[in-house]
Amino acid sequence: MQIRHPSGNRSGRRFSPYDILFALCFLLILAFCIWKLPYGFGRDDEALYASLPLHFAQGARLITEEWNLTQFFFLLMTPVISLFHAVTGSFDGVMMFLRMLYLAIHALTVMAVYARLRRINSWGALLAGCLLFLFTPYDIMSCSYNTIGLDCMMLAAAMMATGSRNSRVLPAICGVLFSVAVLATPFLALLFVLYFLYAFISRGKDIAVWYRFVWFTAGVAAAALPYLLLVLSQNSLQEILSGLPLLLDDPSHGKGTGILESAAQLLRNAPSGTALLFALYIIHLLVMLMDKKRGSHCIAHLICAVLISLAALLQAMRSLPNECYHAMFPPLAMLGLTAYVLTKNKCKPVFAFMFVPGVVYGLTMHFSSNNGYYAFSLAMFVAAAAGILMMADFVRELLAADNISKQLSRLAACAMLLVYLAAAGEACYVKLRHTFWDTDPRASDMTISSGPAKGMKTHTDTDNAAVYDAVIRDLADVNALPAGKLFVVDHRSWCYLAADRHQISAYSPWLTDLDTLSRVSRYYQLHPNQMPDYVYILHDSGVSPDTVKQALGGTWARQDREISTLLVRE
């Protein structure tokens, strides 16, 4: 049975005026994104999206020779990085290329999400699609575990919420998309367990639910099997079991903690007052659920939720654009949940396949990261998109209700629209004024002309620009040395892309223990064949060459430069 809904395009094919409006909004946002694309040079994080795949392209083994927890996702990018180098002969401009690739993938995802959600509610699909297009996790417009993971999760949720209950191919496709999201956020595998329990319990009443889960599992297996075979072909079972704890011990990601400590970490980086507003919303939700006449009191309940959501958005606005740039999504999700509870003709697939997975996604993203509220709230976009659809359904019922005045219904609809516009306005403002770890786009007065960041715009007076040029000159000299293994002591993993003649020789291009180098020492103890021939140390890394020598052992010749030191193994 095809999912149908009174306020949506039932066939999913018929052309409607909403499609014209969406197309106009899509083109405007696309032009906005193209304008923003070159601005900002993120220095560390964004470079990892190319340097980690390079590590695999150079022969590093999964798990044992790469210790970054996000490695499984970036294996997908290895063919892309290899093809770029094969075509261009270098990695000059590779970071801009990944930005363009991301924008193309993101635009296609937005169109696909809209095409699916318009089957449920045309207005809701339009608003959710526009907000999805405006938003980029951490405002880093590149192919990463955050951006591609969110797109895959959003598309899978939209397809599951709108697909036929007897479909086979669609759940399998969703299983593949979900697998990519799990590669980006490994703890998201919990959602598969929850889906299994739901399907297993429901199989007696509705066997179609179980069959749908089976086909979903087939898609997951089709995506997971190549990974499993590759890992087993590269490593013995003992090596895998020994290497997994080293991945889970990655300091750049979250660790298991108690409930209270985890809740405290979740609220880290959140706008001030967030905990109080969450508590107020939970009280509001409980009162609403206990209200046996909530249908008659729906406007009062809705206004309470609107006020809480607006307060949360206003709190976030105080720290924009440089902080809290994901904080607009939990308020939308909260307001959407209120609307869902108050709606009589509920669209249950949206709640089951979008809202609930969205909340689980947010929590598992938090457990996978050390970024607290930033990580949680970015993944809450899926729940927020479900919330937008729920609000659109509730508005439809309000406007058709006989027991509520038209003026009051329109006022309630405008209040919910105001919350959406505030969230969308924050997303626009962030994209307009913010660049990750760089200056305001309006102050960017130069375009980088060489190296991995070629084509990016930054400011001549920033450390990013000055240090970048000096390091590029250093690495040109390093690249002139006989090919060997290179270890860069700094977070600037783009150094490996600039010195691509040499093989990456570290537990990961992203170092997380510059204060002790303990993981570095451990890595070379386990893999003495990976001992570097060259060690490039940036002075502003805070690590002295003597500390590096002590961690590595052996005899090294030292060459001091203006901003760096090069150690050459003798």
Coordinates of C-alpha atoms in Angstrom, one line a residue:
M1 CA 0.0 0.0 0.0
Q2 CA 1.4 3.4 -1.0
I3 CA 1.5 5.9 1.8
R4 CA -1.0 8.7 1.1
H5 CA -1.9 11.9 2.9
P6 CA -4.6 14.5 2.3
S7 CA -2.3 17.4 2.2
G8 CA 0.4 16.0 -0.1
N9 CA 0.9 14.9 -3.7
R10 CA -0.5 11.4 -3.5
S11 CA 1.2 10.1 -6.7
G12 CA 4.5 11.7 -6.0
R13 CA 4.6 12.4 -9.8
R14 CA 1.9 15.0 -10.5
F15 CA 3.3 18.5 -11.1
S16 CA 2.0 21.1 -8.7
P17 CA 2.5 24.9 -8.1
Y18 CA 4.5 24.0 -5.0
D19 CA 7.1 22.5 -7.4
I20 CA 7.5 25.8 -9.1
L21 CA 8.0 27.6 -5.8
F22 CA 10.5 25.0 -4.6
A23 CA 12.4 25.3 -7.9
L24 CA 12.7 29.0 -7.5
C25 CA 13.9 28.7 -3.9
F26 CA 16.3 25.9 -4.9
L27 CA 17.9 28.1 -7.5
L28 CA 18.2 31.0 -5.2
I29 CA 19.9 28.9 -2.5
L30 CA 22.1 27.2 -5.0
A31 CA 23.4 30.6 -6.2
F32 CA 23.9 31.5 -2.5
C33 CA 25.9 28.3 -1.9
I34 CA 28.0 28.7 -5.1
W35 CA 28.9 32.3 -3.9
K36 CA 29.9 31.0 -0.5
L37 CA 31.8 27.9 -1.7
P38 CA 35.4 29.3 -2.0
Y39 CA 35.3 31.4 1.3
G40 CA 37.4 30.3 4.2
F41 CA 40.4 28.0 4.7
G42 CA 39.6 25.6 7.7
R43 CA 43.2 24.6 8.0
D44 CA 42.9 21.4 10.0
D45 CA 39.5 19.6 9.8
E46 CA 38.7 20.1 6.1
A47 CA 42.2 18.9 5.0
L48 CA 41.6 15.6 6.8
Y49 CA 38.8 14.8 4.4
A50 CA 41.5 14.4 1.6
S51 CA 44.5 13.4 3.6
L52 CA 42.9 10.4 5.4
P53 CA 41.8 8.9 2.1
L54 CA 45.3 9.5 0.8
H55 CA 46.6 7.4 3.7
F56 CA 44.5 4.4 2.3
A57 CA 45.5 5.2 -1.2
Q58 CA 49.2 4.8 -0.2
G59 CA 48.5 1.4 1.2
A60 CA 47.6 1.9 4.9
R61 CA 45.5 -1.0 6.3
L62 CA 42.2 -0.4 7.9
I63 CA 42.1 -0.6 11.8
T64 CA 45.7 -1.7 12.3
E65 CA 47.6 1.1 10.5
E66 CA 45.0 3.9 10.7
W67 CA 43.6 4.7 14.1
N68 CA 41.1 7.5 13.4
L69 CA 37.5 6.4 14.3
T70 CA 36.1 8.0 11.1
Q71 CA 38.3 6.0 8.8
F72 CA 35.5 3.6 7.6
F73 CA 33.7 6.5 6.0
F74 CA 36.8 8.0 4.4
L75 CA 37.6 4.8 2.7
L76 CA 34.7 5.6 0.4
M77 CA 36.6 8.8 -0.6
T78 CA 39.8 7.0 -1.5
P79 CA 38.8 6.3 -5.2
V80 CA 37.8 10.0 -5.6
I81 CA 41.1 11.3 -4.2
S82 CA 43.1 8.8 -6.3
L83 CA 41.2 9.8 -9.5
F84 CA 41.8 13.5 -8.7
H85 CA 45.6 12.9 -8.4
A86 CA 45.6 10.7 -11.5
V87 CA 43.9 13.4 -13.6
T88 CA 45.7 16.5 -12.3
G89 CA 49.1 15.0 -11.3
S90 CA 49.1 16.7 -7.9
F91 CA 46.7 17.6 -5.0
D92 CA 46.7 21.3 -5.9
G93 CA 43.1 22.5 -5.5
V94 CA 41.8 19.2 -4.1
M95 CA 40.0 20.9 -1.1
M96 CA 38.1 23.1 -3.5
F97 CA 37.2 20.1 -5.6
L98 CA 35.7 18.3 -2.6
R99 CA 33.7 21.4 -1.8
M100 CA 32.3 21.4 -5.3
L101 CA 31.6 17.6 -5.1
Y102 CA 29.8 18.1 -1.8
L103 CA 27.6 20.9 -3.2
A104 CA 26.6 18.6 -6.2
I105 CA 25.8 15.7 -3.8
H106 CA 23.9 18.0 -1.4
A107 CA 21.8 19.6 -4.2
L108 CA 20.8 16.2 -5.5
T109 CA 20.0 15.0 -2.0
V110 CA 17.8 18.1 -1.4
M111 CA 15.9 17.4 -4.7
A112 CA 15.4 13.7 -3.8
V113 CA 14.2 14.5 -0.3
Y114 CA 11.7 17.1 -1.6
A115 CA 10.4 14.6 -4.2
R116 CA 9.8 12.1 -1.5
L117 CA 8.3 14.3 1.2
R118 CA 5.9 16.1 -1.2
R119 CA 3.9 12.9 -1.1
I120 CA 3.1 13.6 2.5
N121 CA 2.8 17.4 2.7
S122 CA 3.8 19.8 -0.1
W123 CA 4.3 22.8 2.2
G124 CA 6.2 20.8 4.7
A125 CA 8.4 19.3 2.0
L126 CA 9.2 22.7 0.6
L127 CA 10.2 24.2 3.9
A128 CA 12.2 21.2 5.0
G129 CA 14.0 21.0 1.6
C130 CA 15.0 24.7 1.7
L131 CA 16.3 24.4 5.3
L132 CA 18.2 21.3 4.4
F133 CA 19.9 23.1 1.4
L134 CA 20.8 26.1 3.6
F135 CA 22.4 24.0 6.3
T136 CA 25.9 22.6 6.3
P137 CA 27.3 20.8 9.5
Y138 CA 29.9 23.0 11.2
D139 CA 29.6 25.3 8.1
I140 CA 32.3 23.1 6.4
M141 CA 31.1 22.7 2.8
S142 CA 33.1 19.6 1.9
C143 CA 32.6 15.8 1.7
S144 CA 32.9 14.6 5.3
Y145 CA 31.4 12.1 7.7
N146 CA 29.2 14.9 9.0
T147 CA 27.9 16.3 5.7
I148 CA 27.5 13.1 3.7
G149 CA 26.4 11.2 6.7
L150 CA 23.6 13.7 7.4
D151 CA 22.5 13.7 3.7
C152 CA 22.3 9.9 3.6
M153 CA 20.5 9.6 6.9
M154 CA 18.0 12.3 5.8
L155 CA 17.3 10.7 2.5
A156 CA 17.0 7.2 4.0
A157 CA 14.5 8.5 6.5
A158 CA 12.5 10.4 3.9
M159 CA 12.3 7.3 1.7
M160 CA 11.3 5.0 4.5
A161 CA 8.6 7.4 5.6
T162 CA 7.0 7.6 2.1
G163 CA 7.6 4.2 0.6
S164 CA 5.1 1.5 0.0
R165 CA 4.7 -1.0 2.9
N166 CA 5.2 -3.9 0.4
S167 CA 8.2 -2.4 -1.4
R168 CA 11.4 -4.4 -1.6
V169 CA 13.9 -2.3 -3.6
L170 CA 13.3 1.0 -1.7
P171 CA 14.0 -0.5 1.8
A172 CA 17.2 -2.1 0.4
I173 CA 18.3 1.3 -1.0
C174 CA 17.6 2.8 2.4
G175 CA 19.7 0.1 4.0
V176 CA 22.7 1.1 1.8
L177 CA 22.2 4.8 2.7
F178 CA 21.9 3.9 6.3
S179 CA 25.1 2.0 6.1
V180 CA 26.9 5.0 4.9
A181 CA 25.5 7.0 7.8
V182 CA 26.7 4.3 10.2
L183 CA 30.2 4.5 8.7
A184 CA 30.1 8.2 9.5
T185 CA 28.7 7.7 13.0
P186 CA 29.4 4.1 14.1
F187 CA 27.2 4.3 17.2
L188 CA 24.2 4.9 14.9
A189 CA 24.2 1.1 14.5
L190 CA 22.0 1.2 17.7
L191 CA 19.2 2.3 15.4
F192 CA 19.4 -0.9 13.5
V193 CA 18.9 -2.9 16.7
L194 CA 15.9 -0.8 17.6
Y195 CA 14.4 -1.3 14.1
F196 CA 14.9 -5.1 14.5
L197 CA 13.1 -5.1 17.9
Y198 CA 10.2 -3.1 16.4
A199 CA 9.9 -5.3 13.4
F200 CA 10.2 -8.5 15.5
I201 CA 7.5 -7.4 17.9
S202 CA 5.2 -6.2 15.1
R203 CA 5.5 -9.3 12.9
G204 CA 2.5 -11.0 14.4
K205 CA 0.2 -8.1 13.7
D206 CA 1.7 -6.9 10.4
I207 CA 4.1 -9.2 8.6
A208 CA 4.8 -6.5 6.0
V209 CA 6.7 -4.6 8.7
W210 CA 9.0 -7.7 9.1
Y211 CA 9.5 -8.2 5.4
R212 CA 10.4 -4.5 5.0
F213 CA 13.0 -4.9 7.7
V214 CA 14.4 -8.0 5.9
W215 CA 14.9 -6.0 2.7
F216 CA 16.4 -3.1 4.7
T217 CA 18.8 -5.6 6.2
A218 CA 19.7 -6.9 2.7
G219 CA 20.8 -3.4 1.8
V220 CA 22.8 -3.0 4.9
A221 CA 24.5 -6.4 4.3
A222 CA 25.2 -5.4 0.6
A223 CA 27.1 -2.3 1.8
A224 CA 28.8 -3.9 4.8
L225 CA 30.1 -7.1 3.1
P226 CA 32.8 -5.4 0.9
Y227 CA 34.1 -3.7 4.0
L228 CA 34.2 -6.9 6.0
L229 CA 36.0 -8.7 3.2
L230 CA 38.5 -5.9 2.8
V231 CA 39.3 -5.8 6.5
L232 CA 39.7 -9.6 6.7
S233 CA 41.9 -9.7 3.6
Q234 CA 44.2 -7.0 5.1
N235 CA 44.4 -8.2 8.7
S236 CA 44.3 -11.3 10.8
L237 CA 41.5 -11.7 13.4
Q238 CA 44.0 -11.2 16.2
E239 CA 45.2 -7.9 14.6
I240 CA 41.7 -6.7 14.3
L241 CA 40.8 -7.4 17.9
S242 CA 44.0 -5.7 19.0
G243 CA 43.4 -2.7 16.9
L244 CA 39.7 -2.0 17.7
P245 CA 40.5 -0.7 21.3
L246 CA 43.0 1.8 19.8
L247 CA 40.2 3.2 17.5
L248 CA 37.7 3.5 20.4
D249 CA 40.4 5.2 22.5
D250 CA 40.6 8.0 19.9
P251 CA 40.8 11.2 22.0
S252 CA 39.1 13.3 19.3
H253 CA 35.8 11.4 19.8
G254 CA 33.5 10.7 22.7
K255 CA 34.0 8.0 25.2
G256 CA 31.6 6.0 27.3
T257 CA 30.5 7.9 30.5
G258 CA 27.9 7.8 33.1
I259 CA 24.4 9.1 32.4
L260 CA 24.8 12.4 34.4
E261 CA 28.3 13.0 33.0
S262 CA 27.1 12.3 29.5
A263 CA 24.2 14.7 29.9
A264 CA 26.6 17.4 31.1
Q265 CA 28.8 16.8 28.1
L266 CA 25.8 17.0 25.8
L267 CA 25.0 20.5 27.1
R268 CA 28.6 21.6 26.7
N269 CA 28.8 24.4 24.0
A270 CA 25.1 24.9 24.2
P271 CA 23.6 28.4 24.4
S272 CA 23.1 29.5 28.0
G273 CA 19.8 28.5 29.5
T274 CA 19.4 25.4 27.2
A275 CA 19.0 23.0 30.1
L276 CA 16.3 25.1 31.7
L277 CA 14.4 25.4 28.3
F278 CA 14.6 21.6 27.8
A279 CA 13.2 21.1 31.3
L280 CA 10.4 23.5 30.6
Y281 CA 9.6 21.7 27.4
I282 CA 9.5 18.3 29.1
I283 CA 7.1 19.7 31.7
H284 CA 4.9 21.2 29.0
L285 CA 4.9 17.9 27.1
L286 CA 3.9 15.9 30.2
V287 CA 1.1 18.4 31.0
M288 CA -0.1 18.2 27.4
L289 CA -0.1 14.4 27.4
M290 CA -2.1 14.2 30.7
D291 CA -4.6 16.8 29.4
K292 CA -7.7 14.7 28.4
K293 CA -9.1 17.8 26.7
R294 CA -6.0 18.8 24.9
G295 CA -7.9 19.0 21.6
S296 CA -9.9 21.9 23.0
H297 CA -6.8 23.4 24.6
C298 CA -4.6 22.9 21.5
I299 CA -3.9 26.6 20.9
A300 CA -2.8 27.1 24.5
H301 CA -0.5 24.1 24.3
L302 CA 0.9 25.2 21.0
I303 CA 1.6 28.7 22.1
C304 CA 3.6 27.3 25.1
A305 CA 5.7 25.3 22.7
V306 CA 6.2 28.2 20.4
L307 CA 7.4 30.5 23.2
I308 CA 9.9 27.8 24.5
S309 CA 11.1 27.3 20.9
L310 CA 11.5 31.0 20.2
A311 CA 13.3 31.5 23.5
A312 CA 15.8 28.7 22.5
L313 CA 16.3 30.3 19.1
L314 CA 16.8 33.7 20.6
Q315 CA 19.4 32.3 23.0
A316 CA 21.3 30.9 20.1
M317 CA 21.2 34.1 18.2
R318 CA 23.2 35.9 20.9
S319 CA 26.3 33.9 20.0
L320 CA 26.0 33.7 16.2
P321 CA 27.7 33.4 13.8
N322 CA 30.8 31.9 15.4
E323 CA 29.1 29.6 18.0
C324 CA 25.9 27.5 18.3
Y325 CA 25.3 27.4 14.6
H326 CA 23.4 24.1 14.9
A327 CA 21.2 25.2 17.8
M328 CA 18.1 25.9 15.6
F329 CA 17.1 22.3 15.1
P330 CA 16.2 21.0 18.6
P331 CA 13.6 23.9 19.0
L332 CA 12.0 22.9 15.6
A333 CA 11.9 19.3 16.7
M334 CA 10.3 20.1 20.0
L335 CA 7.6 22.3 18.4
G336 CA 7.0 19.6 15.8
L337 CA 6.5 17.0 18.5
T338 CA 3.9 19.2 20.2
A339 CA 2.1 19.6 16.8
Y340 CA 2.2 15.8 16.3
V341 CA 0.6 15.1 19.7
L342 CA -2.1 17.7 19.0
T343 CA -2.9 16.4 15.5
K344 CA -5.8 14.0 15.1
N345 CA -4.9 12.6 11.7
K346 CA -1.3 11.8 12.5
C347 CA 1.1 10.7 9.8
K348 CA 2.7 7.9 11.8
P349 CA 5.4 7.0 9.3
V350 CA 7.0 10.5 9.7
F351 CA 7.1 10.0 13.4
A352 CA 8.4 6.4 13.2
F353 CA 10.9 6.7 10.4
M354 CA 12.0 10.3 10.7
F355 CA 11.4 11.8 14.1
V356 CA 12.5 8.9 16.3
P357 CA 15.5 8.0 14.1
G358 CA 16.4 11.7 14.1
V359 CA 16.5 11.8 17.9
V360 CA 18.5 8.6 18.1
Y361 CA 20.9 10.0 15.4
G362 CA 21.4 13.1 17.6
L363 CA 22.2 11.1 20.7
T364 CA 24.6 8.7 18.9
M365 CA 26.3 11.6 17.2
H366 CA 26.9 13.0 20.7
F367 CA 28.4 9.7 21.9
S368 CA 30.6 9.6 18.8
S369 CA 32.0 13.1 19.3
N370 CA 33.6 15.3 21.9
N371 CA 31.7 18.4 20.6
G372 CA 28.8 18.2 23.0
Y373 CA 25.7 20.2 21.8
Y374 CA 27.2 21.0 18.5
A375 CA 27.3 17.3 17.5
F376 CA 23.9 16.5 19.0
S377 CA 22.1 19.4 17.4
L378 CA 23.5 19.0 13.9
A379 CA 22.1 15.4 13.7
M380 CA 18.8 16.6 15.1
F381 CA 18.1 18.1 11.7
V382 CA 16.4 14.8 10.7
A383 CA 14.0 15.2 13.7
A384 CA 13.6 18.9 12.9
A385 CA 12.6 18.1 9.3
A386 CA 10.0 15.6 10.7
G387 CA 8.9 18.4 13.0
I388 CA 8.3 20.7 10.0
L389 CA 6.1 18.1 8.4
M390 CA 4.2 17.6 11.6
M391 CA 3.6 21.3 12.0
A392 CA 2.3 21.5 8.4
D393 CA -0.1 18.7 9.1
F394 CA -1.3 20.4 12.2
V395 CA -1.9 23.7 10.4
R396 CA -3.9 21.9 7.8
E397 CA -6.2 20.5 10.5
L398 CA -6.4 23.8 12.3
L399 CA -7.6 25.6 9.2
A400 CA -10.2 23.0 8.6
A401 CA -11.5 22.8 12.2
D402 CA -15.0 23.9 12.9
N403 CA -14.6 24.5 16.6
I404 CA -11.7 27.0 16.3
S405 CA -12.0 30.4 14.8
K406 CA -10.3 31.0 11.5
Q407 CA -8.4 34.0 12.9
L408 CA -7.1 32.0 15.9
S409 CA -6.1 29.1 13.5
R410 CA -4.2 31.5 11.3
L411 CA -2.5 33.2 14.2
A412 CA -1.3 29.8 15.4
A413 CA -0.1 28.9 11.9
C414 CA 1.8 32.3 11.7
A415 CA 3.4 31.6 15.1
M416 CA 4.8 28.3 13.9
L417 CA 5.9 29.9 10.7
L418 CA 7.7 32.5 12.7
V419 CA 9.7 29.8 14.5
Y420 CA 10.6 28.2 11.2
L421 CA 11.6 31.6 9.7
A422 CA 13.8 32.3 12.8
A423 CA 15.6 29.0 12.3
A424 CA 16.0 29.5 8.5
G425 CA 17.2 33.1 9.2
E426 CA 19.9 31.8 11.5
A427 CA 21.0 29.3 8.9
C428 CA 21.2 32.0 6.3
Y429 CA 23.1 34.4 8.6
V430 CA 25.6 31.7 9.5
K431 CA 26.3 30.9 5.8
L432 CA 26.5 34.6 5.0
R433 CA 28.8 35.7 7.8
H434 CA 30.7 32.6 9.1
T435 CA 33.6 30.5 7.8
F436 CA 35.0 27.7 9.8
W437 CA 38.2 28.7 11.6
D438 CA 38.6 31.8 9.3
T439 CA 37.6 35.3 8.9
D440 CA 34.2 36.8 7.9
P441 CA 33.7 36.4 4.1
R442 CA 33.5 40.2 3.7
A443 CA 37.1 40.5 5.0
S444 CA 38.5 37.8 2.6
D445 CA 40.8 39.8 0.3
M446 CA 43.0 37.1 -1.3
T447 CA 42.7 33.8 -3.2
I448 CA 45.2 31.1 -2.4
S449 CA 47.0 30.4 -5.6
S450 CA 48.8 27.1 -5.0
G451 CA 48.8 23.9 -3.0
P452 CA 45.8 21.8 -1.7
A453 CA 43.9 24.9 -0.7
K454 CA 44.2 26.5 -4.2
G455 CA 41.1 28.5 -5.1
M456 CA 40.1 29.2 -1.5
K457 CA 39.5 32.8 -0.3
T458 CA 40.9 34.1 3.0
H459 CA 42.5 37.2 4.5
T460 CA 46.1 38.2 4.0
D461 CA 46.6 39.1 7.6
T462 CA 45.4 35.8 9.1
D463 CA 47.7 33.1 10.4
N464 CA 46.0 30.7 7.9
A465 CA 47.4 32.7 4.9
A466 CA 50.8 33.6 6.3
V467 CA 51.6 30.2 7.7
Y468 CA 50.2 28.4 4.7
D469 CA 52.5 30.1 2.2
A470 CA 55.6 29.5 4.4
V471 CA 54.7 25.8 4.9
I472 CA 54.1 25.4 1.2
R473 CA 57.6 26.7 0.5
D474 CA 59.1 24.4 3.2
L475 CA 57.3 21.3 1.8
A476 CA 58.5 22.1 -1.8
D477 CA 62.0 21.5 -0.4
V478 CA 60.9 18.4 1.4
N479 CA 59.3 17.0 -1.7
A480 CA 62.6 17.5 -3.5
L481 CA 64.2 14.9 -1.1
P482 CA 64.3 11.2 -2.1
A483 CA 60.9 9.6 -1.7
G484 CA 60.4 8.1 1.8
K485 CA 58.0 8.0 4.8
L486 CA 57.0 11.4 6.2
F487 CA 55.6 12.2 9.7
V488 CA 54.1 15.7 10.2
V489 CA 53.9 16.9 13.8
D490 CA 51.0 19.2 13.6
H491 CA 47.2 19.2 13.1
R492 CA 47.7 20.6 9.6
S493 CA 47.1 17.4 7.7
W494 CA 47.1 19.2 4.4
C495 CA 50.9 19.0 4.7
Y496 CA 50.7 15.4 3.5
L497 CA 48.8 16.5 0.4
A498 CA 51.4 19.1 -0.4
A499 CA 54.2 16.6 0.1
D500 CA 52.5 13.8 -1.7
R501 CA 55.7 12.3 -3.0
H502 CA 56.3 10.9 0.5
Q503 CA 54.2 8.3 2.2
I504 CA 52.2 9.1 5.3
S505 CA 53.9 7.6 8.3
A506 CA 51.7 8.1 11.3
Y507 CA 48.8 6.5 13.1
S508 CA 46.6 9.0 11.3
P509 CA 47.0 12.3 9.4
W510 CA 45.1 13.8 12.3
L511 CA 47.2 13.8 15.5
T512 CA 45.3 13.9 18.9
D513 CA 48.2 13.7 21.4
L514 CA 50.6 16.4 20.6
D515 CA 51.1 17.1 24.3
T516 CA 52.5 13.6 25.0
L517 CA 53.0 11.8 21.7
S518 CA 52.1 8.6 23.6
R519 CA 50.0 7.2 20.7
V520 CA 52.8 8.0 18.3
S521 CA 55.2 5.9 20.4
R522 CA 52.7 3.1 20.7
Y523 CA 52.1 3.1 16.9
Y524 CA 55.8 2.7 16.0
Q525 CA 56.2 0.0 18.7
L526 CA 53.5 -2.0 17.0
H527 CA 54.6 -1.0 13.4
P528 CA 58.4 -0.5 13.3
N529 CA 58.2 -0.7 9.5
Q530 CA 56.3 2.6 9.6
M531 CA 59.1 4.5 11.2
P532 CA 59.5 7.8 9.2
D533 CA 62.5 8.9 7.2
Y534 CA 61.5 12.5 7.6
V535 CA 59.7 14.4 10.5
Y536 CA 58.3 17.8 9.8
I537 CA 57.6 19.8 12.9
L538 CA 55.7 23.2 12.9
H539 CA 57.0 25.4 15.7
D540 CA 53.5 26.5 16.6
S541 CA 52.5 22.9 17.2
G542 CA 54.1 23.3 20.7
V543 CA 56.2 20.2 20.3
S544 CA 59.9 20.4 20.6
P545 CA 62.2 18.5 18.2
D546 CA 63.9 16.9 21.2
T547 CA 60.5 15.5 22.4
V548 CA 60.0 14.0 19.0
K549 CA 63.4 12.4 19.0
Q550 CA 62.8 10.9 22.4
A551 CA 59.4 9.5 21.3
L552 CA 60.9 8.0 18.1
G553 CA 64.3 6.9 19.2
G554 CA 67.2 6.5 16.7
T555 CA 69.6 9.2 15.3
W556 CA 68.3 12.2 13.4
A557 CA 69.9 15.1 11.6
R558 CA 68.2 18.4 12.3
Q559 CA 67.4 21.3 9.9
D560 CA 65.9 24.4 11.5
R561 CA 63.8 26.7 9.4
E562 CA 61.8 29.9 9.9
I563 CA 58.6 28.3 11.2
S564 CA 59.6 24.6 11.3
T565 CA 62.2 22.0 11.9
L566 CA 62.9 19.0 9.7
L567 CA 64.4 15.8 11.1
V568 CA 66.1 13.4 8.7
R569 CA 66.8 9.9 9.9
E570 CA 70.5 9.0 9.6

